[in-house]
Coordinates of C-alpha atoms and ligand atoms in Angstrom, one line a residue:
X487 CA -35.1 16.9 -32.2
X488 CA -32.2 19.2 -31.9
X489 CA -29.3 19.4 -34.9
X490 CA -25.8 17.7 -33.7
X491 CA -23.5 20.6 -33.1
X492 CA -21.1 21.2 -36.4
X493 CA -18.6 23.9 -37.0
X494 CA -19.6 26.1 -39.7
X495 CA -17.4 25.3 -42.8
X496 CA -14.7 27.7 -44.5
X497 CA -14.8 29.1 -47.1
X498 CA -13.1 28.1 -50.7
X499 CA -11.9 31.5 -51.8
X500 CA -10.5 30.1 -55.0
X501 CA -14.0 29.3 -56.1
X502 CA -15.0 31.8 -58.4
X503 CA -18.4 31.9 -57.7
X504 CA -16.8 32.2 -53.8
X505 CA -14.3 35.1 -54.4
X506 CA -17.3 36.9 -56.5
X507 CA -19.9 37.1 -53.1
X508 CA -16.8 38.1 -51.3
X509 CA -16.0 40.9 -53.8
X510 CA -19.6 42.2 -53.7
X511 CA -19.6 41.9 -49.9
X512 CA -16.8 44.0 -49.9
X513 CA -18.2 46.5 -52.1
X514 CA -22.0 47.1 -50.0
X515 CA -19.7 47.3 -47.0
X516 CA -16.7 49.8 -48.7
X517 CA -20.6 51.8 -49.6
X518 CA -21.3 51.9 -46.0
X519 CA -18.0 53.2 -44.8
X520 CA -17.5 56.6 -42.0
X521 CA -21.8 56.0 -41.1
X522 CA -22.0 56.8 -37.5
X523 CA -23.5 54.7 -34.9
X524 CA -24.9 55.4 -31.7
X525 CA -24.7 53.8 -28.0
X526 CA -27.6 51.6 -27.5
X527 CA -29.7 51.3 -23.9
X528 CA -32.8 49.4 -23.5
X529 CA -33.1 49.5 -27.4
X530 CA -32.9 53.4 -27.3
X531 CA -30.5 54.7 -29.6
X532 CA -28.0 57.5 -28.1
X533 CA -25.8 60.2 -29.9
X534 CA -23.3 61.8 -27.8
X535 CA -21.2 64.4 -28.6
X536 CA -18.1 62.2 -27.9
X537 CA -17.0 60.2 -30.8
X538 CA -14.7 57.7 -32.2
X539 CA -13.4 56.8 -35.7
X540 CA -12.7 53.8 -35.7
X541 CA -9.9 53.5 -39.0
X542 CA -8.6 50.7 -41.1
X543 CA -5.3 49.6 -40.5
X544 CA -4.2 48.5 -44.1
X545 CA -5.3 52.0 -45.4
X546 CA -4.9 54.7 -42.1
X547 CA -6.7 57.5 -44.3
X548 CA -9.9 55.2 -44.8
X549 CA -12.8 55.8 -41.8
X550 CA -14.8 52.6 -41.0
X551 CA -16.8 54.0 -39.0
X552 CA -17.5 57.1 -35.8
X553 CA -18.7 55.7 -32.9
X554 CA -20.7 58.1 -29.6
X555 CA -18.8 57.3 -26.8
X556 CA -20.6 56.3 -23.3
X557 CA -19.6 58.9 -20.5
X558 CA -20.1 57.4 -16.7
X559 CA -24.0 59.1 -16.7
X560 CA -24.7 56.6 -20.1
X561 CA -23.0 53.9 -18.6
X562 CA -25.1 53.6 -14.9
X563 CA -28.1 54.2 -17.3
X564 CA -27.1 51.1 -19.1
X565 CA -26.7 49.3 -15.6
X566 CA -29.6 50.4 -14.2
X567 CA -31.6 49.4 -17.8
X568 CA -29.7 45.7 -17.5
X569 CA -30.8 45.5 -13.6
X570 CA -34.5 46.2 -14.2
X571 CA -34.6 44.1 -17.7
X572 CA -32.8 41.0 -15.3
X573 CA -35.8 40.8 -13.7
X574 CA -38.1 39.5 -16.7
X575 CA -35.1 38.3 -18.5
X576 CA -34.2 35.7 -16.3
X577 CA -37.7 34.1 -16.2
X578 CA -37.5 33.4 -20.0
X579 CA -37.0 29.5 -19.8
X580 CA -33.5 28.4 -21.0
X581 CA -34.8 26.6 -24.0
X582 CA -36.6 29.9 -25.1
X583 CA -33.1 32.0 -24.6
X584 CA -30.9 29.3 -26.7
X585 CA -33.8 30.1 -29.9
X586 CA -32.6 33.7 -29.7
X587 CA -29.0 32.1 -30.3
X588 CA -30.3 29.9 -32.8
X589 CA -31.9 32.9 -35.0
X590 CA -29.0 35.1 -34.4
X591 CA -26.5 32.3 -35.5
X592 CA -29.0 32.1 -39.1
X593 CA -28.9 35.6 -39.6
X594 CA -25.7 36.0 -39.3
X595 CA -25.2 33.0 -42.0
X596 CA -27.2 34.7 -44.1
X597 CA -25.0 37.9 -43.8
X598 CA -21.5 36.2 -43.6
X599 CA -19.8 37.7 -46.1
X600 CA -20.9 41.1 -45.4
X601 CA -19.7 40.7 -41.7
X602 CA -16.4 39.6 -42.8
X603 CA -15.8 42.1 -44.6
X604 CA -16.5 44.5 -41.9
X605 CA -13.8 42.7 -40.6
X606 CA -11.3 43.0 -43.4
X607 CA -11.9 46.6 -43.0
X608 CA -12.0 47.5 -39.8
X609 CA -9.2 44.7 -38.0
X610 CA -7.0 44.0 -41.5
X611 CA -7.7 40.7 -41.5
X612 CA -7.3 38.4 -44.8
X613 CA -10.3 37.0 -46.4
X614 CA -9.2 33.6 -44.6
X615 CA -8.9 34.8 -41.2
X616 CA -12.0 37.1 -41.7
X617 CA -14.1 33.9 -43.0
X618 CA -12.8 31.7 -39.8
X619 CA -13.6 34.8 -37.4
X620 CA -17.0 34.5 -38.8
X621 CA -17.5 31.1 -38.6
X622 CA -16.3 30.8 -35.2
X623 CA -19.0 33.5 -34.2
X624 CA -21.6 31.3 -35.4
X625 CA -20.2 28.7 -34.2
X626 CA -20.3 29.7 -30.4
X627 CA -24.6 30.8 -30.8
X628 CA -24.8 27.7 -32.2
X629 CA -22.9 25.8 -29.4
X630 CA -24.0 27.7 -26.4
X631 CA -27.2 27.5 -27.6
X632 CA -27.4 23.9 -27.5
X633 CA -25.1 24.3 -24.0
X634 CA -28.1 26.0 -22.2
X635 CA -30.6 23.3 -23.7
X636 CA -28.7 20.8 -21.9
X637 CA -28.5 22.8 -18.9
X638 CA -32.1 23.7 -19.0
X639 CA -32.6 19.5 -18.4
X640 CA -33.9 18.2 -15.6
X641 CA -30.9 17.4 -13.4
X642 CA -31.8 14.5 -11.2
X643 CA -29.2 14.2 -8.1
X644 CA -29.3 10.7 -6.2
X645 CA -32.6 9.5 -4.5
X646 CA -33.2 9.2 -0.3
X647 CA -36.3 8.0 0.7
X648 CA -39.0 10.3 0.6
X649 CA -37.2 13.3 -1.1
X650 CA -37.2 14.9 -4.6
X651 CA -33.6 16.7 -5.0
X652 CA -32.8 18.5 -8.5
X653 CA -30.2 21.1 -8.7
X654 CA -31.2 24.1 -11.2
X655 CA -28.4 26.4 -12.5
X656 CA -29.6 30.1 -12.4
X657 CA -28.6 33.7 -13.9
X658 CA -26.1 35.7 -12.2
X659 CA -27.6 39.3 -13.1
X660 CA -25.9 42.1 -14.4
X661 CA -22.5 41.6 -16.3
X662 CA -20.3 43.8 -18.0
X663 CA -18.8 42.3 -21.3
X664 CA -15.3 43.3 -22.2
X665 CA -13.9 41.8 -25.3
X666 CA -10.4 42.3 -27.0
X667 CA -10.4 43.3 -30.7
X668 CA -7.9 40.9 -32.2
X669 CA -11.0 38.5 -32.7
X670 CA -13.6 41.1 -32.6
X671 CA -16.9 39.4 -33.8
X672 CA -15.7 35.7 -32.7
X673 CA -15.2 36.5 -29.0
X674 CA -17.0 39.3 -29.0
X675 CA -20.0 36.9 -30.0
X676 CA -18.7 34.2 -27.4
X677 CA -18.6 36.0 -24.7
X678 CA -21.9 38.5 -24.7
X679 CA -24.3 35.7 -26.1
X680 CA -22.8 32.9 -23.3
X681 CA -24.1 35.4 -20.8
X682 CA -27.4 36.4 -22.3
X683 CA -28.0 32.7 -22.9
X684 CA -27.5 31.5 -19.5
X685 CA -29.6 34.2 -18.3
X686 CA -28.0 37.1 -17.7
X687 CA -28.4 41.2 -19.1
X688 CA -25.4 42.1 -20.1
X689 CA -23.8 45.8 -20.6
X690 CA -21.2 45.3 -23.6
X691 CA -18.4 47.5 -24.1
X692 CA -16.5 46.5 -27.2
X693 CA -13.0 46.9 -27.9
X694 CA -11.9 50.5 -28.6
X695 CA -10.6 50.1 -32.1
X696 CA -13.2 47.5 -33.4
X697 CA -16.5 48.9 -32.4
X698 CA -18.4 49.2 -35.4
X699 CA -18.1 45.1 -36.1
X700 CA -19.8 44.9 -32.7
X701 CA -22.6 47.8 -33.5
X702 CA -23.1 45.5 -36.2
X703 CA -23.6 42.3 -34.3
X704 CA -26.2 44.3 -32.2
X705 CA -28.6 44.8 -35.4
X706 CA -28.5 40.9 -35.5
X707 CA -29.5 40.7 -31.9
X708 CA -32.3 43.1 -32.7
X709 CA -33.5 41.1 -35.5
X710 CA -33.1 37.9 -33.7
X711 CA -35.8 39.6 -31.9
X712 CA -33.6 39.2 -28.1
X713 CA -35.7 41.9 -26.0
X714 CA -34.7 45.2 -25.4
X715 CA -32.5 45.6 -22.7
X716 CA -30.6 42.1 -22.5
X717 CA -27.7 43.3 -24.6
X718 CA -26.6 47.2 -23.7
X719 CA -24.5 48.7 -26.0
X720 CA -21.8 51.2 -24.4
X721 CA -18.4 52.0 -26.7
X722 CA -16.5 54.1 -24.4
X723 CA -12.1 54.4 -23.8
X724 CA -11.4 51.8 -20.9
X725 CA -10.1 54.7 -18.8
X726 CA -13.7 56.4 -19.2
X727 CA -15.6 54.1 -18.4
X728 CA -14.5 50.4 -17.5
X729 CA -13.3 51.1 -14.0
X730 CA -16.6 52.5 -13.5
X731 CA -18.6 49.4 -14.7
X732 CA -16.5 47.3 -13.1
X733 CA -16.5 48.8 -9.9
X734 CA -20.1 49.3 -9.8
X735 CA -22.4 47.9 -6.9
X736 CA -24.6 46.0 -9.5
X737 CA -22.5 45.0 -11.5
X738 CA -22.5 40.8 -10.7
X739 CA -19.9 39.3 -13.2
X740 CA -17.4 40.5 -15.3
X741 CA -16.5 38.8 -18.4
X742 CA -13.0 40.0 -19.8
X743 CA -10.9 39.0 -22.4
X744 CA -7.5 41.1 -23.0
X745 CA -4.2 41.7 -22.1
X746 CA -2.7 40.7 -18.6
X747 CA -2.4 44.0 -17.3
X748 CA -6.2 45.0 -18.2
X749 CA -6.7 41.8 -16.2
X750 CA -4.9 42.2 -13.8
X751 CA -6.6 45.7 -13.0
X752 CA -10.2 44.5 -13.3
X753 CA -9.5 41.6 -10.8
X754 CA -8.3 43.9 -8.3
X755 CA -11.2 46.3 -8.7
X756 CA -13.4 43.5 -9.0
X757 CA -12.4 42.1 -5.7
X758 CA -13.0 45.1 -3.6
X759 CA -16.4 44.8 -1.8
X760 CA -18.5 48.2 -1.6
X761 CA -21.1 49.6 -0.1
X762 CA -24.5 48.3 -0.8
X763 CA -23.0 45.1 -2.9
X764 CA -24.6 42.1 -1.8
X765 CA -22.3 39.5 -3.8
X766 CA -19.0 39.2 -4.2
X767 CA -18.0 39.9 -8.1
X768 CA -17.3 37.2 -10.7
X769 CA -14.8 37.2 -12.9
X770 CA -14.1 35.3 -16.0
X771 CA -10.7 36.2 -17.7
X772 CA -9.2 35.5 -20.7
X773 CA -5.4 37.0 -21.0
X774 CA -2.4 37.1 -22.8
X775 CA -0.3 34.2 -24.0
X776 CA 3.7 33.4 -24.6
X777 CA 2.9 30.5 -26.9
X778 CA 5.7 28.1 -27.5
X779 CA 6.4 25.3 -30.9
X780 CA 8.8 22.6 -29.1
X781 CA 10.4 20.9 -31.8
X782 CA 12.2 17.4 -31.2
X783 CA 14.5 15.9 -32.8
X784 CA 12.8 13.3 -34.3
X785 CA 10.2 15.4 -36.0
X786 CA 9.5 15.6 -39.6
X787 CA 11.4 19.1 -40.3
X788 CA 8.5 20.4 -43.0
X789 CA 5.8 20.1 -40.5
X790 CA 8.0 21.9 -38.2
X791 CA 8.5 24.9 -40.6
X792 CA 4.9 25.2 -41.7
X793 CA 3.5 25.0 -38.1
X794 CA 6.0 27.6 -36.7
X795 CA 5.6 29.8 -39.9
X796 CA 1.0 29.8 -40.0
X797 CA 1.2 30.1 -35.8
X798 CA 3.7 32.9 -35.7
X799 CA 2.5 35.1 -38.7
X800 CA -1.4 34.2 -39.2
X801 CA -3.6 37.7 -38.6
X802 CA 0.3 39.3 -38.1
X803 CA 1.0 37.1 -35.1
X804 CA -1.8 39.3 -33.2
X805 CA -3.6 35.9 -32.0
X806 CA -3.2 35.1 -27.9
X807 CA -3.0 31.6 -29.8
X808 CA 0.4 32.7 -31.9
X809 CA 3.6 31.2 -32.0
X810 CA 5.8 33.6 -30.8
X811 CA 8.7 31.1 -29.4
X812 CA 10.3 28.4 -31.8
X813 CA 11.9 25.7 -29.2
X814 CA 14.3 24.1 -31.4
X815 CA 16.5 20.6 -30.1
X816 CA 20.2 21.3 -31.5
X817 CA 20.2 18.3 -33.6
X818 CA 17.4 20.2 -36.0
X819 CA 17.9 23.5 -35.2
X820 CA 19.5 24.7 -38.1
X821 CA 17.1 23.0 -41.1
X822 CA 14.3 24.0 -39.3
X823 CA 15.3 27.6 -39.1
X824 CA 16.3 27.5 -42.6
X825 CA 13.0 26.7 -43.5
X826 CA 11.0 29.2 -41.3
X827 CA 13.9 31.5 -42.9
X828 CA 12.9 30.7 -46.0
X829 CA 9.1 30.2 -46.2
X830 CA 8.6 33.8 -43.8
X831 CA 10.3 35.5 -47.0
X832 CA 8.3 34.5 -48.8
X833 CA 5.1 35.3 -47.2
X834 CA 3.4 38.8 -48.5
X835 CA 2.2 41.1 -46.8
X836 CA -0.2 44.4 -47.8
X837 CA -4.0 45.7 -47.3
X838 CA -6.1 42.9 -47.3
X839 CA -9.0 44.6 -49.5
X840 CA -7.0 41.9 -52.0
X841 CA -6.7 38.4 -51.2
X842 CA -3.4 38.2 -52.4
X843 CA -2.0 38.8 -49.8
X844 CA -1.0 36.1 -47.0
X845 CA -1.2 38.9 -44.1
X846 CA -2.2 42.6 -43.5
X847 CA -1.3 45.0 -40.9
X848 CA -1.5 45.1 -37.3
X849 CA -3.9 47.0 -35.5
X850 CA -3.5 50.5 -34.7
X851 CA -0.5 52.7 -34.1
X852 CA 0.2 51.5 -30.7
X853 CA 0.5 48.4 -31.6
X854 CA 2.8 49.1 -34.8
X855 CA 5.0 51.5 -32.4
X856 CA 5.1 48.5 -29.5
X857 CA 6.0 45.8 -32.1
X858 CA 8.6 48.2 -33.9
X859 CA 10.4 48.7 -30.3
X860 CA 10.5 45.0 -29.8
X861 CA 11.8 44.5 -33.2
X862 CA 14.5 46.8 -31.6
X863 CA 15.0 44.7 -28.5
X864 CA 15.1 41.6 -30.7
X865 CA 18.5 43.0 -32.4
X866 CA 20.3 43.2 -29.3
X867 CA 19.1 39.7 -27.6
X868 CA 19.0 37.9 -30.9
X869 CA 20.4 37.5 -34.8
X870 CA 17.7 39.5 -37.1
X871 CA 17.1 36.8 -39.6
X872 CA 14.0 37.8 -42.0
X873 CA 11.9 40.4 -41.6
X874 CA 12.8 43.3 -38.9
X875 CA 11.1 46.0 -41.1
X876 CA 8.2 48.2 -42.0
X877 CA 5.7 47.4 -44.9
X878 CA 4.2 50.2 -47.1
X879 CA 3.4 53.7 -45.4
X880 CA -0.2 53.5 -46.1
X881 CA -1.2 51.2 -43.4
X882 CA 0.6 49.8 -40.3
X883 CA 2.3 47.0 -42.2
X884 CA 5.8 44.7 -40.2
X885 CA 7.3 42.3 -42.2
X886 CA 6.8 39.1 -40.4
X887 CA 9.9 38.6 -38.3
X888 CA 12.3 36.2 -37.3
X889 CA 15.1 36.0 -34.8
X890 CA 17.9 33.4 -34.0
X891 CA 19.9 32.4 -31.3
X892 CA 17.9 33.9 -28.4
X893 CA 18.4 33.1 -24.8
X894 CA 15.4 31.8 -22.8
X895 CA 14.9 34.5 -20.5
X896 CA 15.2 37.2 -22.9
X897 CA 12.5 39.7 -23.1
X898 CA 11.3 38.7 -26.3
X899 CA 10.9 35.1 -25.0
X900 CA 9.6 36.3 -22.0
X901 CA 7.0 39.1 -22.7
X902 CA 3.9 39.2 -24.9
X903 CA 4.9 41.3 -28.5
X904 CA 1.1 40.6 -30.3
X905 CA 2.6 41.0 -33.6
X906 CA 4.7 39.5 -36.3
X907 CA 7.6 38.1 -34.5
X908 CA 8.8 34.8 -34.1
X909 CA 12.1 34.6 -31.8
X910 CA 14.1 30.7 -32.4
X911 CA 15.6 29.5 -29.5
X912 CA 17.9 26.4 -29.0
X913 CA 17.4 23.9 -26.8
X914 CA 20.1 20.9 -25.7
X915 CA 17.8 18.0 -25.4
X916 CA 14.1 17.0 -24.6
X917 CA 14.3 18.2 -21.2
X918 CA 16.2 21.2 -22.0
X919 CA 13.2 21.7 -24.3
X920 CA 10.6 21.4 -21.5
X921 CA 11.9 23.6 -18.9
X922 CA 12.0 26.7 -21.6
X923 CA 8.6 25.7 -22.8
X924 CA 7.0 25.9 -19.0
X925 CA 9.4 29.0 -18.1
X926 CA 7.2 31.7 -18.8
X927 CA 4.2 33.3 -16.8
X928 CA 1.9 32.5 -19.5
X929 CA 0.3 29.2 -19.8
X930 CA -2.4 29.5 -23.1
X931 CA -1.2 27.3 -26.0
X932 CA 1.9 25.5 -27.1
X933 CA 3.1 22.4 -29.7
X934 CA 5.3 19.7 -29.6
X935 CA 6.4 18.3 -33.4
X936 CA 7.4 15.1 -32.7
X937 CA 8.2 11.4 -33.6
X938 CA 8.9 10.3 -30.7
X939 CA 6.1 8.2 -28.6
X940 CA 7.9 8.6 -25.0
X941 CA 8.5 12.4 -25.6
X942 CA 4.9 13.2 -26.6
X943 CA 3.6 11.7 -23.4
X944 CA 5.9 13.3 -21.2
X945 CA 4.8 16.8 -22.8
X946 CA 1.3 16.0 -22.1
X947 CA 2.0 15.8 -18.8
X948 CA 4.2 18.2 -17.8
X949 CA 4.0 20.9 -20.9
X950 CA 1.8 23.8 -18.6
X951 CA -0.7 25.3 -21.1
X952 CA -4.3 25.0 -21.2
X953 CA -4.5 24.5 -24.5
X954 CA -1.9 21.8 -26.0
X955 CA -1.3 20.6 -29.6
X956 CA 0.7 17.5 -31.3
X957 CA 2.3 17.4 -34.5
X958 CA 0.2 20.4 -36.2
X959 CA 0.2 24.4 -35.6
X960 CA -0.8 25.8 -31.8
X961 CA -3.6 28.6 -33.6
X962 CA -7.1 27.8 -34.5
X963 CA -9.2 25.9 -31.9
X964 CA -12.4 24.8 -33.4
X965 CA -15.6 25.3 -31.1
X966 CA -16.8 22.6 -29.2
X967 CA -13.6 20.6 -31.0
X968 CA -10.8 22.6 -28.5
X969 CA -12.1 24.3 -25.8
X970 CA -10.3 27.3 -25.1
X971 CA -8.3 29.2 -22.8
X972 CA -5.1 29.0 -20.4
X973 CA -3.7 28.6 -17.3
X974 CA -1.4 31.3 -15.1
X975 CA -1.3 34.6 -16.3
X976 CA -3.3 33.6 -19.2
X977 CA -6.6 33.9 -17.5
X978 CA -8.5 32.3 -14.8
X979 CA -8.6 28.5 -16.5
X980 CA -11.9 28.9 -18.1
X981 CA -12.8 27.3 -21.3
X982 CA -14.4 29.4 -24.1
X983 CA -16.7 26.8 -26.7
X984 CA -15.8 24.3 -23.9
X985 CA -18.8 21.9 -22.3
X986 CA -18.4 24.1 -18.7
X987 CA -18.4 27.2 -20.1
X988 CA -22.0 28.2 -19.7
X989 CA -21.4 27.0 -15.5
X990 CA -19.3 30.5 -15.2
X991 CA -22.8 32.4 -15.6
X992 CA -24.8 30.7 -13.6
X993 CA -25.4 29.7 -9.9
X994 CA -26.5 26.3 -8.7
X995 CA -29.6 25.7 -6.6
X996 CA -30.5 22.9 -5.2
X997 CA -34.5 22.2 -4.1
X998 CA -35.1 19.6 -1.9
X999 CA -38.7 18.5 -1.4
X1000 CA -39.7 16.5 1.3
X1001 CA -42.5 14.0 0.2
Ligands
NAD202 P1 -6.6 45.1 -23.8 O1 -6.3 44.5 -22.5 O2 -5.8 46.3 -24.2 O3 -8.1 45.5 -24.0 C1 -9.1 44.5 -23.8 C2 -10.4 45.2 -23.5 O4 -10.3 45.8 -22.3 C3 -10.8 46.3 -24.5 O5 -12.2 46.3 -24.7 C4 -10.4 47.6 -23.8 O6 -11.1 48.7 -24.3 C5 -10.7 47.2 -22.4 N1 -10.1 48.0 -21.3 C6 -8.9 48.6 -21.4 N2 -8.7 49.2 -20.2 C7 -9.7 48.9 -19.4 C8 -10.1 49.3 -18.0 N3 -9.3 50.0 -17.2 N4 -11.2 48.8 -17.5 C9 -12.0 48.0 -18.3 N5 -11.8 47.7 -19.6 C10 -10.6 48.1 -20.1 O7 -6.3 43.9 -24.8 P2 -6.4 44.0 -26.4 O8 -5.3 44.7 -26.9 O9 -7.8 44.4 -26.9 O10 -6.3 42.4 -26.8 C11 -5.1 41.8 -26.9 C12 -4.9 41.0 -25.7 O11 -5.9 40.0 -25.5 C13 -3.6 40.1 -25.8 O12 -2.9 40.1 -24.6 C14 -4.2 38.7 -26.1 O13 -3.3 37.7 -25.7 C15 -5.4 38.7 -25.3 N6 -6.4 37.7 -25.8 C16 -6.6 36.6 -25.0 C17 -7.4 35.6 -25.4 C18 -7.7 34.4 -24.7 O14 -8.6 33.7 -25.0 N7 -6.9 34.1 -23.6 C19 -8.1 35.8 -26.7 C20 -7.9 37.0 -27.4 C21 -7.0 37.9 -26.9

């Protein structure tokens, strides 16, 4: 009988014997650093003369890794390899294909440490929100494994005389796997095994500046034993190639998660029927958020503080999930600020190699220039009250950053920063506080901290974000516990770790057999 679903437990860094496995994890993986690794296409391994290096934030002279690069020629060989392997692939029963996942999620158990410290190194995330990263990759193989086993059931539809209905759900084909690289094993993980799972060969380009955590992930797939072909491995710039995969005539789904404007793009392309396709193109998005903490006035003011403060600066704000508007009633407005004021100074910030630290960088240096211009904008629509600065030189450190006193429709309340900045706005009552929440295009996450009964129920109705939270921080859905993902602009309503997820990559049929 099959194991009830758990989440995979964090770890307790302040156990020695804890902070010890993570040190030597650190270590084999700081010995592995600048290797190169290689497209992979029906299990062959491909060196191009293109490359990548992908860099670590906290530390900008430190290569992770360099990383061949798919040109359009790679990439319809990967298409072609993921058409042809489709055709066995989807025969394998479901039950058989939710093993793989099974296997995977052990092995990468087994290797947790090592793999969080890949990403420590290559995203500059802390030991914490490496360890949860992890844990949430296992957590989705271990959850859409069991998914497709339920799936794979008999599904009995109501009897009429002298008929046998059952209604089967059945691959897709080929789809092209675009993940962001804020949560580059987690959703990486999510969405390429969801596909393969259901069915489904998949053609995986990873995020530009976190490829080698996926390369990793693709020697567990290997040894999980999932066959040659099911799982292409194509690095490439978006530019290159993704217009290219999308666009392509085989191509039957496309699973994104990312920015608006990437979305955006891919839907369009995705919609336009060509030549030669015989289906119209799937797509599953997952986009930006403007997530909002509504604060009431009867609220306890700590819980308030310590929401806003872990949702706005956790992995440097760079979380769709973050906290990046404080919705404040008047009454409270100024202790809670005070206390954001407070506990963001004290909050550290530096390369995450230590765990001393409570944050790292952010990204890349496009993201540290985009979040430095905001900081900019910030000054003029709002009052600079902690933070507003650069960290050390050596990586692309910001101070985690708030601002007062901002209007509503101000471009920092309005448009997605994906870094360390919280902006506090005021609002005049409950309903006040409601109309600013819902006023953005965005609809992904969003708190209320609140007392009051009446108010929480009204927010549950009318507060417009697919993922809603009472009374505790708006980051960190739990697998299975919060199915994820947001409504608007943030995506096209699907839920990632949620019960329907798996339905997105597969077709209904229904065989009725006349006895
Ligand atoms: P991004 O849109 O820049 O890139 C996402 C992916 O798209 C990357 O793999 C990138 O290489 C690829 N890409 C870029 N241009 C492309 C093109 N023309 N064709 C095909 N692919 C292309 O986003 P990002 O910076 O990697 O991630 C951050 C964004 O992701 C934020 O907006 C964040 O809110 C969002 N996000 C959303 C969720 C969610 O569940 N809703 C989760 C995580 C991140």
């Amino acid at each position: 009988m099959q194991v009830e679903f758990k989440n995979e437990p964090f770890t307790n860094f302040s156990l020695p014997e804890n902070k010890k496995a993570f040190e030597e994890a650190l270590a084999k993986v700081e010995s592995e650093l600048g290797r190169e690794y290689d497209l992979i296409i029906g299990g062959e391994r491909i060196k191009t003369e293109k490359k990548s290096r992908s860099i670590n934030p906290s530390n900008k002279e430190q290569v992770v890794g360099i990383v061949s690069q798919a040109d359009q020629a790679l990439a319809e060989k990967a298409i072609q390899v993921a058409a042809s392997t489709f055709e066995t692939w989807k025969k394998v029963p479901g039950t058989s294909r939710s093993r793989y996942l099974y296997k995977a999620a052990a092995i990468l158990r087994r290797r947790k440490h090592e793999f969080s410290a890949w990403l420590v190194k290559e995203a500059g995330k802390s030991w914490a929100e490496a360890d949860a990263d992890t844990a949430e990759a296992i957590d989705f193989m271990e959850y859409y494994g069991r998914q497709m086993d339920k799936l794979s059931q008999r599904h009995d539809l109501p009897r009429i005389p002298d008929e046998d209905n059952e209604l089967y759900y059945v691959p897709l084909g080929v789809g092209i796997v675009i993940p962001p690289w804020n949560f580059p094993l987690a959703i990486m993980v999510g969405m390429t095994t969801a596909a393969l799972v259901a069915g489904n060969t998949v053609v995986l380009k990873p995020a530009s500046t976190t490829p080698v955590i996926a390369a990793k992930f693709m020697e567990i797939l290997e040894d999980a034993g999932v066959p040659a072909g099911v799982v292409n491995f194509v690095p490439g710039s978006g530019g290159e190639i993704g217009d290219f995969l999308v666009e392509h005539t085989q191509t039957r789904f496309i699973s994104f998660t990312g920015s608006r404007d990437v979305g955006l793009r891919i839907n369009e392309l995705a919609a336009k029927h060509r030549p030669g396709q015989k289906w119209m193109k799937r797509l599953v998005a997952e986009m930006g958020g403007k997530d909002s903490i509504v604060v009431d006035s009867d609220c306890d003011i700590e819980l308030a503080a310590q929401a806003i403060v872990a949702s706005a600066f956790g992995f440097s704000g760079q979380k769709c999930s973050a906290c990046s508007r404080a919705i404040v009633h008047q009454d409270v407005y100024d202790q809670v600020l005070g206390r954001v004021v407070e506990l963001t100074k004290n909050l550290t910030v530096g390369d995450v190699r230590s765990n001393e630290f409570y944050t790292g960088p952010v990204v890349d240096d496009k993201a540290y220039n985009k979040i430095l211009e905001y900081i900019e904008i910030g000054k003029t629509e709002g009052k600079l009250v902690a933070g507003g600065e650069k960290g050390p030189e050596s990586g692309y450190f910001i101070l985690p950053t708030v601002f007062a006193d901002v209007a509503p429709d101000a471009r920092i309340m309005q448009e997605e920063i994906f870094g360390p900045v919280v902006a506090f706005c005021k609002a005049n009552d409950f309903d006040h506080a409601m109309e600013i929440a819902n006023n953005t295009e965005y609809g992904l996450t969003g708190s209320v901290i609140s007392r009051n009964r009446a108010n929480l129920e009204r927010a549950r109705e009318e507060f417009h974000v697919g993922n809603l939270y009472f009374n505790r921080k708006c980051t960190g859905a739990l697998v299975g516990v919060h199915p994820f993902g947001g409504f608007n602009m943030s995506g096209t309503d699907s839920k990632a770790g949620g019960p329907d997820y798996l339905l997105l990559f597969t077709q209904a049929k229904l065989v009725s057999e006349k006895l």
